[in-house]
Structure formats: structure tokens, C-alpha cells
Amino acid sequence: MSAPDLKLTQADILSSVEGLVAAESDLIANMANIAAVLFEALPRINWAGFYLMKEGELVLGPFQGRVACTRIALGRGVCGTAAVEKRIQRIDDVHSFPGHIACDAASASEIVLPLIKDDVLLGVLDIDSPEPARFGEAEQALLEQVVSSLLKS
């Protein structure tokens, strides 16, 4: 059996995510599939995945990409900042971000979206790119819809 010839595109992301979460209620299973969809469909990225809040810190969850940092303290790096501030961090140059954590030295830009349900921070969605200023308003809006779909499951 061979791999499929057709890859998902950015235009396929939201419908794919909505279909996946409609059929499954387990948060971790949905995060795993969403990470796979994003990694395949978003061009020019090198990491897509989740960190989950556990005992006061962010702990690595489902992801696609190279080996990642396992734990991130709140307030540290882009992910920890997104978690503490409970707002999206879209960073054009991670190397100029105060306290940046270089889990993958190839990463140049990053977008992190907090996962907040019923005013509780569940974790963050983190996407890295080796390209500076990779993420714009269009990707942010799309990823906000992805997070919204995930949190409804």
C-alpha cells in the first residue's frame, strides 16, 4: 500500500478539523489528528502541536515535527507567554523574542494560540516555521477557527 498522492491544502484545514472533531469527543485524540492535519496542510512549517496545562506548567502533548521541549514554565518563551497572557502570540522573529526557548534552532517564526474553555486554560496550540514572518492575519484567523472547533468537541 502506498501513501496518498493528494495532500491536504490550507483550504482543506477547517473542513477536515470539523469532520474529525464531529466524530470524536476525546480531546487528546482530536489534538493528535489536528496536529497531523496542520503539519500536512500548512506550507513552510516545521512543527505543529499542543502543550497541555498540567500541575502549573505546559507539558508536551500531541504534535508533528522534530523532537520538542517536554515542559515549559508559565511565562517562559512564546508558549509560556501565550498561556500567562491568555492571548495569541504571533512572532515574526523568535530569536528577538525575550526568553525565547529554542527547542528547534531552525524555527524562525511562531504562532501560539491559548486553548481556553469555560475560562480555564487547557493548554496552547503551537506552530513553528523556519521562515521569518511566516504567519499572518489569514493564518491566525484560520487557526482561531481550528481552536474553536477543537474546544467544541
PDB file of C-alpha atoms in Angstrom:
ATOM      1  CA  MET A   1       0.000   0.000   0.000  1.00  0.00           C
ATOM      2  CA  SER A   2       1.365   3.417  -0.875  1.00  0.00           C
ATOM      3  CA  ALA A   3       0.852   6.866   0.594  1.00  0.00           C
ATOM      4  CA  PRO A   4      -1.910   9.011  -0.898  1.00  0.00           C
ATOM      5  CA  ASP A   5      -0.931  11.139  -3.886  1.00  0.00           C
ATOM      6  CA  LEU A   6      -3.067  14.098  -2.863  1.00  0.00           C
ATOM      7  CA  LYS A   7      -2.021  16.144   0.135  1.00  0.00           C
ATOM      8  CA  LEU A   8      -4.286  18.333   2.196  1.00  0.00           C
ATOM      9  CA  THR A   9      -4.011  22.033   1.463  1.00  0.00           C
ATOM     10  CA  GLN A  10      -4.584  25.046   3.653  1.00  0.00           C
ATOM     11  CA  ALA A  11      -8.076  25.315   2.126  1.00  0.00           C
ATOM     12  CA  ASP A  12      -8.864  21.820   3.490  1.00  0.00           C
ATOM     13  CA  ILE A  13      -7.915  22.502   7.099  1.00  0.00           C
ATOM     14  CA  LEU A  14     -11.153  23.765   8.625  1.00  0.00           C
ATOM     15  CA  SER A  15     -13.440  21.216   6.963  1.00  0.00           C
ATOM     16  CA  SER A  16     -11.029  18.409   7.899  1.00  0.00           C
ATOM     17  CA  VAL A  17     -10.863  19.526  11.526  1.00  0.00           C
ATOM     18  CA  GLU A  18     -14.626  19.972  11.787  1.00  0.00           C
ATOM     19  CA  GLY A  19     -15.161  16.487  10.365  1.00  0.00           C
ATOM     20  CA  LEU A  20     -12.663  14.930  12.743  1.00  0.00           C
ATOM     21  CA  VAL A  21     -13.983  16.550  15.921  1.00  0.00           C
ATOM     22  CA  ALA A  22     -17.613  15.872  14.980  1.00  0.00           C
ATOM     23  CA  ALA A  23     -16.874  12.148  15.054  1.00  0.00           C
ATOM     24  CA  GLU A  24     -14.761  12.104  18.255  1.00  0.00           C
ATOM     25  CA  SER A  25     -15.141  13.592  21.715  1.00  0.00           C
ATOM     26  CA  ASP A  26     -11.723  12.704  23.185  1.00  0.00           C
ATOM     27  CA  LEU A  27      -9.601  15.875  23.422  1.00  0.00           C
ATOM     28  CA  ILE A  28      -6.230  14.113  23.071  1.00  0.00           C
ATOM     29  CA  ALA A  29      -7.349  12.093  20.042  1.00  0.00           C
ATOM     30  CA  ASN A  30      -8.639  15.262  18.406  1.00  0.00           C
ATOM     31  CA  MET A  31      -5.414  17.137  19.174  1.00  0.00           C
ATOM     32  CA  ALA A  32      -3.381  14.328  17.608  1.00  0.00           C
ATOM     33  CA  ASN A  33      -5.391  14.421  14.405  1.00  0.00           C
ATOM     34  CA  ILE A  34      -5.432  18.222  14.273  1.00  0.00           C
ATOM     35  CA  ALA A  35      -1.636  18.318  14.633  1.00  0.00           C
ATOM     36  CA  ALA A  36      -1.378  15.878  11.708  1.00  0.00           C
ATOM     37  CA  VAL A  37      -3.771  17.928   9.554  1.00  0.00           C
ATOM     38  CA  LEU A  38      -1.925  21.177  10.275  1.00  0.00           C
ATOM     39  CA  PHE A  39       1.511  19.653   9.679  1.00  0.00           C
ATOM     40  CA  GLU A  40       0.431  18.280   6.322  1.00  0.00           C
ATOM     41  CA  ALA A  41      -1.660  21.203   5.104  1.00  0.00           C
ATOM     42  CA  LEU A  42       0.222  24.297   6.255  1.00  0.00           C
ATOM     43  CA  PRO A  43       3.129  25.046   3.946  1.00  0.00           C
ATOM     44  CA  ARG A  44       6.538  26.081   5.255  1.00  0.00           C
ATOM     45  CA  ILE A  45       6.182  24.898   8.851  1.00  0.00           C
ATOM     46  CA  ASN A  46       8.466  22.604  10.830  1.00  0.00           C
ATOM     47  CA  TRP A  47       6.350  21.884  13.930  1.00  0.00           C
ATOM     48  CA  ALA A  48       2.655  21.793  14.830  1.00  0.00           C
ATOM     49  CA  GLY A  49       1.273  20.603  18.123  1.00  0.00           C
ATOM     50  CA  PHE A  50      -0.082  21.158  21.573  1.00  0.00           C
ATOM     51  CA  TYR A  51       1.159  21.767  25.078  1.00  0.00           C
ATOM     52  CA  LEU A  52      -1.263  20.937  27.894  1.00  0.00           C
ATOM     53  CA  MET A  53      -1.586  22.586  31.301  1.00  0.00           C
ATOM     54  CA  LYS A  54      -0.606  20.104  33.980  1.00  0.00           C
ATOM     55  CA  GLU A  55       0.218  20.995  37.567  1.00  0.00           C
ATOM     56  CA  GLY A  56       1.048  24.614  36.781  1.00  0.00           C
ATOM     57  CA  GLU A  57       3.185  24.139  33.679  1.00  0.00           C
ATOM     58  CA  LEU A  58       2.820  23.337  29.981  1.00  0.00           C
ATOM     59  CA  VAL A  59       3.568  19.708  29.148  1.00  0.00           C
ATOM     60  CA  LEU A  60       4.123  18.371  25.641  1.00  0.00           C
ATOM     61  CA  GLY A  61       1.013  16.917  24.044  1.00  0.00           C
ATOM     62  CA  PRO A  62       0.224  15.545  20.579  1.00  0.00           C
ATOM     63  CA  PHE A  63       2.431  17.013  17.844  1.00  0.00           C
ATOM     64  CA  GLN A  64       4.019  16.524  14.436  1.00  0.00           C
ATOM     65  CA  GLY A  65       7.611  17.522  13.758  1.00  0.00           C
ATOM     66  CA  ARG A  66      11.028  17.210  15.323  1.00  0.00           C
ATOM     67  CA  VAL A  67      11.692  16.376  18.970  1.00  0.00           C
ATOM     68  CA  ALA A  68      10.274  19.142  21.183  1.00  0.00           C
ATOM     69  CA  CYS A  69      10.727  20.661  24.611  1.00  0.00           C
ATOM     70  CA  THR A  70       8.862  18.466  27.088  1.00  0.00           C
ATOM     71  CA  ARG A  71       7.947  21.080  29.709  1.00  0.00           C
ATOM     72  CA  ILE A  72       7.587  24.845  29.502  1.00  0.00           C
ATOM     73  CA  ALA A  73       7.205  27.073  32.541  1.00  0.00           C
ATOM     74  CA  LEU A  74       4.380  29.596  32.501  1.00  0.00           C
ATOM     75  CA  GLY A  75       5.655  32.947  31.306  1.00  0.00           C
ATOM     76  CA  ARG A  76       8.697  31.407  29.580  1.00  0.00           C
ATOM     77  CA  GLY A  77       9.097  31.590  25.813  1.00  0.00           C
ATOM     78  CA  VAL A  78       6.318  32.199  23.331  1.00  0.00           C
ATOM     79  CA  CYS A  79       4.151  29.327  24.589  1.00  0.00           C
ATOM     80  CA  GLY A  80       4.509  30.240  28.256  1.00  0.00           C
ATOM     81  CA  THR A  81       3.746  33.879  27.454  1.00  0.00           C
ATOM     82  CA  ALA A  82       0.611  32.954  25.484  1.00  0.00           C
ATOM     83  CA  ALA A  83      -0.509  30.829  28.425  1.00  0.00           C
ATOM     84  CA  VAL A  84       0.033  33.543  31.059  1.00  0.00           C
ATOM     85  CA  GLU A  85      -1.428  36.374  28.985  1.00  0.00           C
ATOM     86  CA  LYS A  86      -4.196  34.146  27.586  1.00  0.00           C
ATOM     87  CA  ARG A  87      -3.806  35.765  24.195  1.00  0.00           C
ATOM     88  CA  ILE A  88      -2.416  34.809  20.816  1.00  0.00           C
ATOM     89  CA  GLN A  89       1.284  35.346  20.233  1.00  0.00           C
ATOM     90  CA  ARG A  90       2.255  35.805  16.569  1.00  0.00           C
ATOM     91  CA  ILE A  91       6.012  36.272  16.471  1.00  0.00           C
ATOM     92  CA  ASP A  92       7.785  37.190  13.216  1.00  0.00           C
ATOM     93  CA  ASP A  93      11.300  36.638  14.610  1.00  0.00           C
ATOM     94  CA  VAL A  94      11.508  34.240  17.541  1.00  0.00           C
ATOM     95  CA  HIS A  95      15.205  34.998  18.057  1.00  0.00           C
ATOM     96  CA  SER A  96      14.329  38.548  19.102  1.00  0.00           C
ATOM     97  CA  PHE A  97      11.549  37.394  21.490  1.00  0.00           C
ATOM     98  CA  PRO A  98      12.640  37.876  25.130  1.00  0.00           C
ATOM     99  CA  GLY A  99      13.119  34.498  26.780  1.00  0.00           C
ATOM    100  CA  HIS A 100      12.629  32.505  23.567  1.00  0.00           C
ATOM    101  CA  ILE A 101      13.141  28.766  24.052  1.00  0.00           C
ATOM    102  CA  ALA A 102      14.990  27.228  21.105  1.00  0.00           C
ATOM    103  CA  CYS A 103      13.581  23.704  21.023  1.00  0.00           C
ATOM    104  CA  ASP A 104      14.431  23.629  17.295  1.00  0.00           C
ATOM    105  CA  ALA A 105      17.134  26.062  16.190  1.00  0.00           C
ATOM    106  CA  ALA A 106      15.646  26.006  12.675  1.00  0.00           C
ATOM    107  CA  SER A 107      12.490  27.808  13.834  1.00  0.00           C
ATOM    108  CA  ALA A 108      12.372  31.485  12.836  1.00  0.00           C
ATOM    109  CA  SER A 109       8.732  32.449  13.443  1.00  0.00           C
ATOM    110  CA  GLU A 110       5.937  31.094  15.610  1.00  0.00           C
ATOM    111  CA  ILE A 111       2.253  31.418  16.356  1.00  0.00           C
ATOM    112  CA  VAL A 112       0.742  30.216  19.638  1.00  0.00           C
ATOM    113  CA  LEU A 113      -2.960  30.183  20.455  1.00  0.00           C
ATOM    114  CA  PRO A 114      -4.208  29.573  24.005  1.00  0.00           C
ATOM    115  CA  LEU A 115      -6.876  26.907  24.483  1.00  0.00           C
ATOM    116  CA  ILE A 116      -9.431  28.397  26.862  1.00  0.00           C
ATOM    117  CA  LYS A 117     -12.694  26.643  27.698  1.00  0.00           C
ATOM    118  CA  ASP A 118     -15.097  27.948  30.337  1.00  0.00           C
ATOM    119  CA  ASP A 119     -12.413  30.462  31.416  1.00  0.00           C
ATOM    120  CA  VAL A 120      -9.943  27.619  32.098  1.00  0.00           C
ATOM    121  CA  LEU A 121      -6.616  27.425  30.243  1.00  0.00           C
ATOM    122  CA  LEU A 122      -6.286  23.875  28.899  1.00  0.00           C
ATOM    123  CA  GLY A 123      -3.051  24.477  27.017  1.00  0.00           C
ATOM    124  CA  VAL A 124      -1.808  26.020  23.782  1.00  0.00           C
ATOM    125  CA  LEU A 125      -1.607  25.249  20.074  1.00  0.00           C
ATOM    126  CA  ASP A 126       1.924  25.987  18.857  1.00  0.00           C
ATOM    127  CA  ILE A 127       3.102  26.189  15.234  1.00  0.00           C
ATOM    128  CA  ASP A 128       6.685  26.959  14.185  1.00  0.00           C
ATOM    129  CA  SER A 129       8.185  27.861  10.833  1.00  0.00           C
ATOM    130  CA  PRO A 130      11.774  28.075   9.586  1.00  0.00           C
ATOM    131  CA  GLU A 131      10.668  31.151   7.597  1.00  0.00           C
ATOM    132  CA  PRO A 132      10.692  34.590   9.274  1.00  0.00           C
ATOM    133  CA  ALA A 133       7.300  36.348   9.467  1.00  0.00           C
ATOM    134  CA  ARG A 134       5.562  33.193   8.177  1.00  0.00           C
ATOM    135  CA  PHE A 135       2.230  33.712   9.944  1.00  0.00           C
ATOM    136  CA  GLY A 136      -0.149  36.493   9.003  1.00  0.00           C
ATOM    137  CA  GLU A 137      -3.676  37.545   9.831  1.00  0.00           C
ATOM    138  CA  ALA A 138      -5.216  34.968   7.466  1.00  0.00           C
ATOM    139  CA  GLU A 139      -3.445  32.042   9.174  1.00  0.00           C
ATOM    140  CA  GLN A 140      -4.280  33.450  12.585  1.00  0.00           C
ATOM    141  CA  ALA A 141      -7.987  33.689  11.714  1.00  0.00           C
ATOM    142  CA  LEU A 142      -7.950  30.134  10.359  1.00  0.00           C
ATOM    143  CA  LEU A 143      -6.183  28.784  13.441  1.00  0.00           C
ATOM    144  CA  GLU A 144      -8.640  30.584  15.711  1.00  0.00           C
ATOM    145  CA  GLN A 145     -11.418  28.666  13.934  1.00  0.00           C
ATOM    146  CA  VAL A 146      -9.487  25.420  14.365  1.00  0.00           C
ATOM    147  CA  VAL A 147      -9.136  26.050  18.111  1.00  0.00           C
ATOM    148  CA  SER A 148     -12.820  26.950  18.355  1.00  0.00           C
ATOM    149  CA  SER A 149     -13.781  23.680  16.637  1.00  0.00           C
ATOM    150  CA  LEU A 150     -11.491  21.693  18.934  1.00  0.00           C
ATOM    151  CA  LEU A 151     -12.934  23.281  22.073  1.00  0.00           C
ATOM    152  CA  LYS A 152     -16.500  22.488  20.994  1.00  0.00           C
ATOM    153  CA  SER A 153     -15.711  18.748  20.826  1.00  0.00           C
TER     154      SER A 153
END
